[in-house]
Short mmCIF file of C-alpha atoms and ligand atoms in Angstrom, two decimals:
data_model
loop_
_atom_site.label_atom_id
_atom_site.label_comp_id
_atom_site.label_asym_id
_atom_site.label_seq_id
_atom_site.Cartn_x
_atom_site.Cartn_y
_atom_site.Cartn_z
CA MET A 175 191.83 185.24 -0.77
CA GLY A 176 191.10 186.51 2.85
CA LEU A 177 192.87 185.00 6.01
CA THR A 178 189.61 185.46 7.45
CA LEU A 179 187.86 181.64 8.34
CA LEU A 180 183.98 182.72 6.47
CA SER A 181 186.66 183.91 3.05
CA ARG A 182 188.04 180.89 2.89
CA ARG A 183 185.04 178.98 2.89
CA ASP A 184 186.12 176.32 6.65
CA PRO A 185 183.95 174.49 7.64
CA LEU A 186 185.07 175.61 11.04
CA ALA A 187 183.40 179.26 9.80
CA SER A 188 180.19 177.76 11.17
CA ALA A 189 180.07 177.82 15.09
CA SER A 190 177.55 175.10 14.77
CA GLU A 191 181.06 173.13 13.56
CA GLN A 192 183.21 174.49 16.30
CA LEU A 193 180.65 173.46 18.77
CA SER A 194 180.62 170.07 17.74
CA MET A 195 184.40 169.45 17.34
CA LEU A 196 184.49 171.11 20.57
CA GLY A 197 182.20 168.62 21.43
CA ALA A 198 183.63 165.74 20.57
CA THR A 199 187.19 166.50 21.77
CA ARG A 200 188.23 162.61 23.86
CA GLY A 201 191.41 164.48 25.43
CA CYS A 202 188.94 165.99 28.91
CA ALA A 203 186.66 165.05 30.11
CA PRO A 204 183.48 167.30 29.32
CA PHE A 205 183.85 170.58 31.21
CA ASP A 206 180.85 170.75 32.92
CA GLN A 207 181.45 167.50 34.31
CA ARG A 208 185.30 168.72 35.46
CA MET A 209 182.94 171.61 37.26
CA ALA A 210 180.92 168.86 39.09
CA GLN A 211 184.10 166.55 40.33
CA ALA A 212 184.77 170.68 41.69
CA GLY A 213 182.09 171.72 43.28
CA LEU A 214 181.14 174.09 40.65
CA ALA A 215 178.74 173.68 38.11
CA PRO A 216 176.26 175.47 37.50
CA LEU A 217 177.73 178.64 37.06
CA TYR A 218 176.25 181.63 38.14
CA ALA A 219 177.03 185.02 37.43
CA THR A 220 177.60 187.10 41.14
CA GLY A 221 176.44 190.38 39.37
CA ILE A 222 177.77 193.12 36.79
CA THR A 223 180.96 194.68 36.93
CA VAL A 224 182.00 195.37 33.43
CA PHE A 225 179.51 196.05 29.90
CA GLN A 226 181.60 194.95 27.40
CA ILE A 227 179.66 195.76 23.99
CA ASN A 228 181.03 194.16 20.18
CA VAL A 229 180.08 196.25 17.78
CA GLY A 230 181.21 194.54 15.22
CA LYS A 231 184.03 192.47 13.15
CA PHE A 232 185.22 194.97 10.56
CA CYS A 233 188.98 194.77 11.03
CA ASN A 234 192.06 196.16 9.30
CA GLN A 235 193.95 193.23 10.53
CA SER A 236 193.95 189.41 10.26
CA CYS A 237 195.58 187.76 12.64
CA ARG A 238 196.06 183.77 13.06
CA HIS A 239 194.71 183.30 16.93
CA CYS A 240 191.80 185.78 15.86
CA HIS A 241 188.73 184.49 18.12
CA VAL A 242 186.82 186.58 16.36
CA ASP A 243 187.19 186.16 12.59
CA ALA A 244 187.74 188.98 12.59
CA GLY A 245 189.27 190.80 9.03
CA PRO A 246 188.96 194.16 6.81
CA GLU A 247 186.91 192.40 4.86
CA ARG A 248 184.36 191.62 7.25
CA GLU A 249 180.81 193.54 7.37
CA GLU A 250 179.43 192.97 10.48
CA LYS A 251 178.77 196.43 12.28
CA MET A 252 176.61 197.40 14.24
CA THR A 253 174.35 199.74 14.41
CA ARG A 254 173.95 203.38 15.65
CA GLU A 255 170.38 201.90 17.20
CA THR A 256 172.29 199.00 18.58
CA ALA A 257 174.71 201.40 20.44
CA GLN A 258 171.21 203.36 21.54
CA LEU A 259 170.44 200.26 22.56
CA CYS A 260 172.69 199.96 24.81
CA ILE A 261 172.96 203.27 26.18
CA ASP A 262 170.11 203.42 27.36
CA ALA A 263 170.20 199.50 29.22
CA LEU A 264 173.83 201.51 31.46
CA SER A 265 171.70 204.70 32.07
CA LYS A 266 169.05 202.28 34.42
CA THR A 267 171.57 200.62 36.23
CA ASP A 268 175.11 201.36 38.31
CA ILE A 269 177.21 199.22 36.38
CA PRO A 270 180.42 200.77 36.29
CA THR A 271 182.44 199.96 33.38
CA VAL A 272 181.78 200.13 29.78
CA ASP A 273 184.85 197.97 27.42
CA ILE A 274 184.32 198.40 24.30
CA THR A 275 185.65 194.86 21.12
CA GLY A 276 185.80 194.73 18.03
CA GLY A 277 186.97 193.67 16.31
CA ALA A 278 189.13 196.82 15.53
CA PRO A 279 186.45 198.55 17.95
CA GLU A 280 187.23 201.59 16.48
CA LEU A 281 186.74 201.13 12.85
CA ASN A 282 183.04 201.49 13.27
CA PRO A 283 181.02 204.42 13.10
CA ASN A 284 179.58 204.41 16.42
CA PHE A 285 182.39 204.20 18.78
CA ARG A 286 183.53 207.22 19.60
CA TRP A 287 179.30 208.41 19.87
CA LEU A 288 179.66 204.93 22.44
CA VAL A 289 181.97 205.99 23.82
CA GLU A 290 180.83 210.31 24.91
CA GLN A 291 177.49 208.32 25.84
CA ALA A 292 179.51 206.12 27.85
CA ARG A 293 181.67 209.34 29.94
CA VAL A 294 178.63 211.25 29.96
CA LEU A 295 176.84 208.26 32.03
CA GLY A 296 180.24 208.70 34.48
CA ARG A 297 181.13 205.39 32.69
CA HIS A 298 185.01 204.18 33.36
CA VAL A 299 185.48 202.91 29.57
CA MET A 300 187.64 200.75 28.43
CA ASP A 301 188.95 200.20 24.58
CA ARG A 302 190.51 196.77 23.11
CA CYS A 303 192.96 198.14 20.56
CA ASN A 304 195.01 196.88 18.02
CA LEU A 305 197.68 199.35 18.34
CA THR A 306 198.45 199.37 14.11
CA VAL A 307 194.51 201.50 14.27
CA LEU A 308 195.85 204.52 15.71
CA GLN A 309 197.87 204.84 12.22
CA LEU A 310 195.13 205.16 10.16
CA GLY A 311 195.25 208.55 8.27
CA PRO A 312 191.03 208.42 8.95
CA GLN A 313 192.27 208.40 12.23
CA ALA A 314 194.87 210.10 13.02
CA ASP A 315 193.73 212.51 15.92
CA LEU A 316 192.52 208.57 17.41
CA ALA A 317 194.73 208.78 20.05
CA GLU A 318 193.86 211.87 21.35
CA PHE A 319 190.10 211.27 21.55
CA LEU A 320 191.12 208.10 23.61
CA ALA A 321 193.02 210.75 26.15
CA ARG A 322 190.47 213.59 25.77
CA ASN A 323 187.38 210.77 26.74
CA GLN A 324 190.12 209.15 29.47
CA VAL A 325 189.82 206.20 27.91
CA GLU A 326 191.27 202.70 28.96
CA VAL A 327 193.57 201.26 26.13
CA VAL A 328 193.56 197.37 26.70
CA ALA A 329 195.95 196.65 24.24
CA SER A 330 196.98 193.68 21.93
CA LEU A 331 200.61 193.11 21.91
CA PRO A 332 201.80 189.60 21.59
CA TYR A 333 205.54 189.61 22.22
CA PHE A 334 208.24 192.54 22.50
CA ARG A 335 210.20 191.28 19.39
CA PRO A 336 209.30 191.24 16.27
CA ALA A 337 209.43 187.89 14.64
CA GLN A 338 207.02 186.65 17.58
CA THR A 339 204.63 189.14 16.68
CA ASP A 340 204.43 189.48 13.20
CA ALA A 341 204.22 185.94 12.79
CA GLN A 342 200.68 185.86 14.74
CA ARG A 343 199.27 189.68 13.84
CA GLY A 344 200.70 190.44 10.49
CA GLU A 345 204.37 191.08 8.49
CA GLY A 346 204.86 194.79 10.05
CA ILE A 347 203.22 194.62 12.65
CA PHE A 348 205.69 194.43 15.09
CA GLU A 349 207.09 197.93 14.20
CA LYS A 350 203.25 199.93 13.42
CA SER A 351 202.23 198.71 17.58
CA ILE A 352 205.45 200.44 18.49
CA ARG A 353 204.84 203.53 16.74
CA GLY A 354 201.16 203.66 18.11
CA LEU A 355 202.37 202.83 21.60
CA GLN A 356 204.49 205.29 21.42
CA GLN A 357 202.08 208.49 20.39
CA LEU A 358 199.68 207.05 23.81
CA ASN A 359 203.70 207.40 25.37
CA GLN A 360 203.31 210.58 24.52
CA LEU A 361 200.26 212.07 25.99
CA GLY A 362 200.95 210.83 28.91
CA TYR A 363 199.29 207.45 28.20
CA GLY A 364 201.12 204.36 30.94
CA LYS A 365 203.34 207.15 32.48
CA PRO A 366 204.09 207.19 36.12
CA GLY A 367 201.80 209.86 37.76
CA SER A 368 199.54 210.32 34.59
CA ASP A 369 195.33 208.94 35.14
CA LEU A 370 195.37 207.48 31.25
CA VAL A 371 195.87 203.86 31.83
CA LEU A 372 197.69 201.10 28.46
CA ASN A 373 197.61 197.64 29.52
CA LEU A 374 198.80 195.17 27.36
CA VAL A 375 197.64 191.73 26.85
CA HIS A 376 200.28 188.67 25.82
CA ASN A 377 199.48 185.84 24.22
CA PRO A 378 201.82 183.16 23.47
CA VAL A 379 202.37 182.60 19.98
CA GLY A 380 202.11 178.49 19.44
CA ALA A 381 199.89 175.42 21.15
CA PHE A 382 201.45 176.42 25.24
CA LEU A 383 200.13 178.13 27.54
CA PRO A 384 201.33 181.35 28.43
CA ALA A 385 203.94 182.21 30.53
CA LYS A 386 203.60 183.37 34.65
CA GLN A 387 202.52 186.82 34.31
CA GLU A 388 204.62 188.61 36.50
CA ALA A 389 207.89 186.59 34.81
CA ILE A 390 206.39 187.57 31.42
CA GLU A 391 205.72 191.16 32.50
CA SER A 392 208.70 192.24 33.78
CA GLN A 393 210.66 191.05 30.62
CA PHE A 394 207.98 193.30 28.56
CA ARG A 395 208.97 196.43 30.80
CA ARG A 396 213.04 196.46 30.15
CA GLU A 397 212.57 194.64 26.36
CA LEU A 398 210.06 197.58 25.16
CA LEU A 399 211.31 201.08 27.75
CA LYS A 400 215.39 199.20 26.71
CA HIS A 401 214.23 199.22 23.12
CA TYR A 402 211.67 201.19 22.27
CA GLY A 403 211.47 203.59 24.99
CA VAL A 404 207.54 202.29 25.61
CA VAL A 405 206.37 202.20 29.42
CA PHE A 406 202.91 201.06 30.30
CA ASN A 407 200.95 199.99 33.16
CA ASN A 408 200.51 196.68 33.21
CA LEU A 409 200.36 193.13 31.40
CA TYR A 410 198.10 190.45 31.33
CA THR A 411 198.47 187.10 30.41
CA ILE A 412 195.18 185.12 28.48
CA THR A 413 195.23 181.95 26.99
CA ASN A 414 193.84 181.32 23.32
CA MET A 415 191.11 180.75 23.17
CA PRO A 416 190.19 176.82 21.29
CA ILE A 417 187.97 178.46 18.44
CA SER A 418 187.49 180.44 14.89
CA ARG A 419 191.24 180.81 14.21
CA PHE A 420 192.92 179.27 16.34
CA LEU A 421 191.13 176.83 16.59
CA ALA A 422 191.75 176.07 13.07
CA PHE A 423 195.43 176.14 13.63
CA LEU A 424 195.09 173.94 15.73
CA ILE A 425 193.69 170.95 14.20
CA ASP A 426 195.53 171.85 11.33
CA SER A 427 198.81 171.71 13.05
CA GLY A 428 197.59 168.38 14.88
CA ASN A 429 198.16 169.35 18.10
CA TYR A 430 194.16 170.12 18.98
CA GLU A 431 193.65 166.94 21.26
CA GLY A 432 196.94 167.36 22.52
CA TYR A 433 195.96 171.56 23.58
CA MET A 434 192.75 170.77 25.14
CA GLU A 435 194.15 167.73 27.54
CA ARG A 436 197.32 170.33 27.60
CA LEU A 437 194.73 172.82 29.13
CA ALA A 438 192.35 170.31 31.65
CA ASN A 439 195.09 169.45 32.94
CA ALA A 440 195.50 172.58 34.47
CA PHE A 441 191.96 172.99 35.51
CA ASN A 442 192.22 175.28 38.14
CA PRO A 443 189.29 175.22 40.78
CA ALA A 444 190.85 178.83 42.28
CA ALA A 445 190.70 180.07 38.46
CA ALA A 446 186.71 179.06 37.26
CA ARG A 447 185.68 180.57 40.39
CA GLY A 448 187.18 183.84 38.69
CA VAL A 449 185.89 183.79 35.78
CA MET A 450 184.64 186.69 33.68
CA CYS A 451 181.80 185.47 32.58
CA ARG A 452 180.45 185.56 36.70
CA ASN A 453 180.67 190.01 36.13
CA THR A 454 180.42 190.40 32.70
CA LEU A 455 177.07 191.02 30.70
CA SER A 456 179.24 190.49 26.70
CA VAL A 457 176.92 192.77 23.79
CA GLY A 458 177.03 191.82 20.14
CA TRP A 459 176.75 193.74 17.20
CA GLU A 460 173.16 193.42 16.58
CA GLY A 461 171.95 193.78 20.48
CA THR A 462 172.30 189.95 21.38
CA LEU A 463 173.09 188.74 24.92
CA TYR A 464 175.70 186.91 25.97
CA ASP A 465 177.89 185.25 29.00
CA CYS A 466 181.45 186.68 27.13
CA ASP A 467 182.98 187.02 23.97
CA PHE A 468 184.37 183.89 23.08
CA ASN A 469 180.62 182.68 24.32
CA GLN A 470 179.21 185.78 21.59
CA MET A 471 181.47 183.93 18.61
CA LEU A 472 180.07 180.17 19.77
CA GLU A 473 176.84 181.92 18.77
CA LEU A 474 175.95 180.51 22.34
CA PRO A 475 173.76 183.30 23.55
CA LEU A 476 172.56 183.86 27.38
CA SER A 477 169.77 180.53 28.30
CA TYR A 478 168.14 179.64 31.02
CA GLY A 479 165.08 181.90 30.82
CA VAL A 480 166.52 184.88 30.76
CA PRO A 481 166.66 188.11 28.11
CA ARG A 482 168.94 187.66 24.74
CA HIS A 483 168.66 190.87 23.41
CA ILE A 484 169.89 194.42 24.91
CA ARG A 485 165.71 195.47 23.32
CA ASP A 486 164.79 193.28 26.76
CA PHE A 487 167.71 194.00 29.17
CA ASP A 488 166.71 193.96 33.08
CA ALA A 489 169.19 194.21 35.33
CA GLN A 490 167.66 191.59 38.16
CA LEU A 491 167.26 189.18 36.29
CA LEU A 492 170.44 189.00 34.58
CA HIS A 493 173.04 189.74 37.40
CA HIS A 494 172.52 186.62 38.52
CA ARG A 495 171.79 184.27 35.98
CA ARG A 496 173.30 181.01 34.91
CA ILE A 497 175.73 180.88 32.81
CA VAL A 498 176.90 178.94 29.44
CA THR A 499 179.51 176.90 29.16
CA ALA A 500 180.99 174.45 27.26
CA ASN A 501 184.72 172.64 26.62
CA HIS A 502 186.31 175.87 25.02
CA CYS A 503 185.30 177.09 29.03
CA TYR A 504 188.70 175.18 29.71
CA GLY A 505 191.02 178.23 27.81
CA CYS A 506 189.45 180.20 31.24
CA THR A 507 189.73 177.79 34.19
CA ALA A 508 193.69 176.21 32.92
CA GLY A 509 196.73 177.67 35.27
CA ALA A 510 195.50 181.28 36.08
CA GLY A 511 192.87 182.15 34.15
CA SER A 512 193.09 184.67 31.71
CA SER A 513 194.19 187.69 33.77
CA CYS A 514 192.33 190.25 31.16
CA GLY A 515 188.50 189.79 30.43
CA GLY A 516 188.74 187.47 27.43
CA ALA A 517 188.15 189.35 24.40
CA VAL A 518 191.51 190.57 22.94
CA ALA A 519 191.50 193.03 19.53
S1 SF4 B 874 183.81 181.42 27.57
FE1 SF4 B 874 182.86 182.24 28.40
S2 SF4 B 874 180.97 181.19 29.94
FE2 SF4 B 874 183.61 179.94 29.05
S3 SF4 B 874 184.70 180.36 31.62
FE3 SF4 B 874 185.44 181.93 29.95
S4 SF4 B 874 184.49 183.66 30.28
FE4 SF4 B 874 183.77 182.39 31.00
#
């Protein structure tokens, strides 16, 4: 039996089950009510500067916290036809950044094509990389490919110590991740004066909010350099969203109501004004349009009368669309907010 909720036949594999759980939360006021109190409801997009493409749920890892419920047994993958629709839509805009995520996005057969096409259009490309994918035999040339195309690597590394990282991501993952980081550094990624950008993403291992970004970044910088000779550009902290496998963990460990209360008590109007859905459009593996990767996993597509599929893309209609929100959004508005645009492989 695999680790995904789907393979375990866990009821929480269903998005509607998750939404009904989130809707019945006693630990916090409804999110929309809290936003209204802060004068922020309804929430509208301010434009699109990030075109996020989720190419599917297939991954070589099965991390405990995964908000995608990704894993090796997942078969959802974006086809070339849908990838072509994404590039067609992008070509009609001047959206500067393409953010490719999954699953392990690099394992989609169309990943390299998408990167090359976006680069031909002159767009900055980000790859949400789990690092261990760089160690897979058929991906031996992946790091060179990313460097050649000047792809920004946004790499998940929950912690700078093996025990905490392996507890969340699986046995031996920390060591392989460090090898991946060293490989990227050898190509110039994260090095001073290099234009190859390597950013790390840290998320808490348990049911608590992340530490202050500056403090944890300097710890990561010091420890990774000292023990492994690894350098990087920036470290982003993200709050674990109460959806999918992390939601299952919260419920199983009796932490669900307490965690929602913690998120709601940490509601920060400044973070709420800056949530990433306001400048992101997220495309699912089948081409459905969402406000963010989290809404995608909860099967909450764009609403309020705007196009819902990439084939009907219309920048004018989408730029200032109304955003679909629910109680999971408390994960984006707690404390300093999640600073990396949310989705991480
Ligand atoms: S979960 Fe998505 S829709 Fe909700 S606030 Fe965060 S980014 Fe916006």
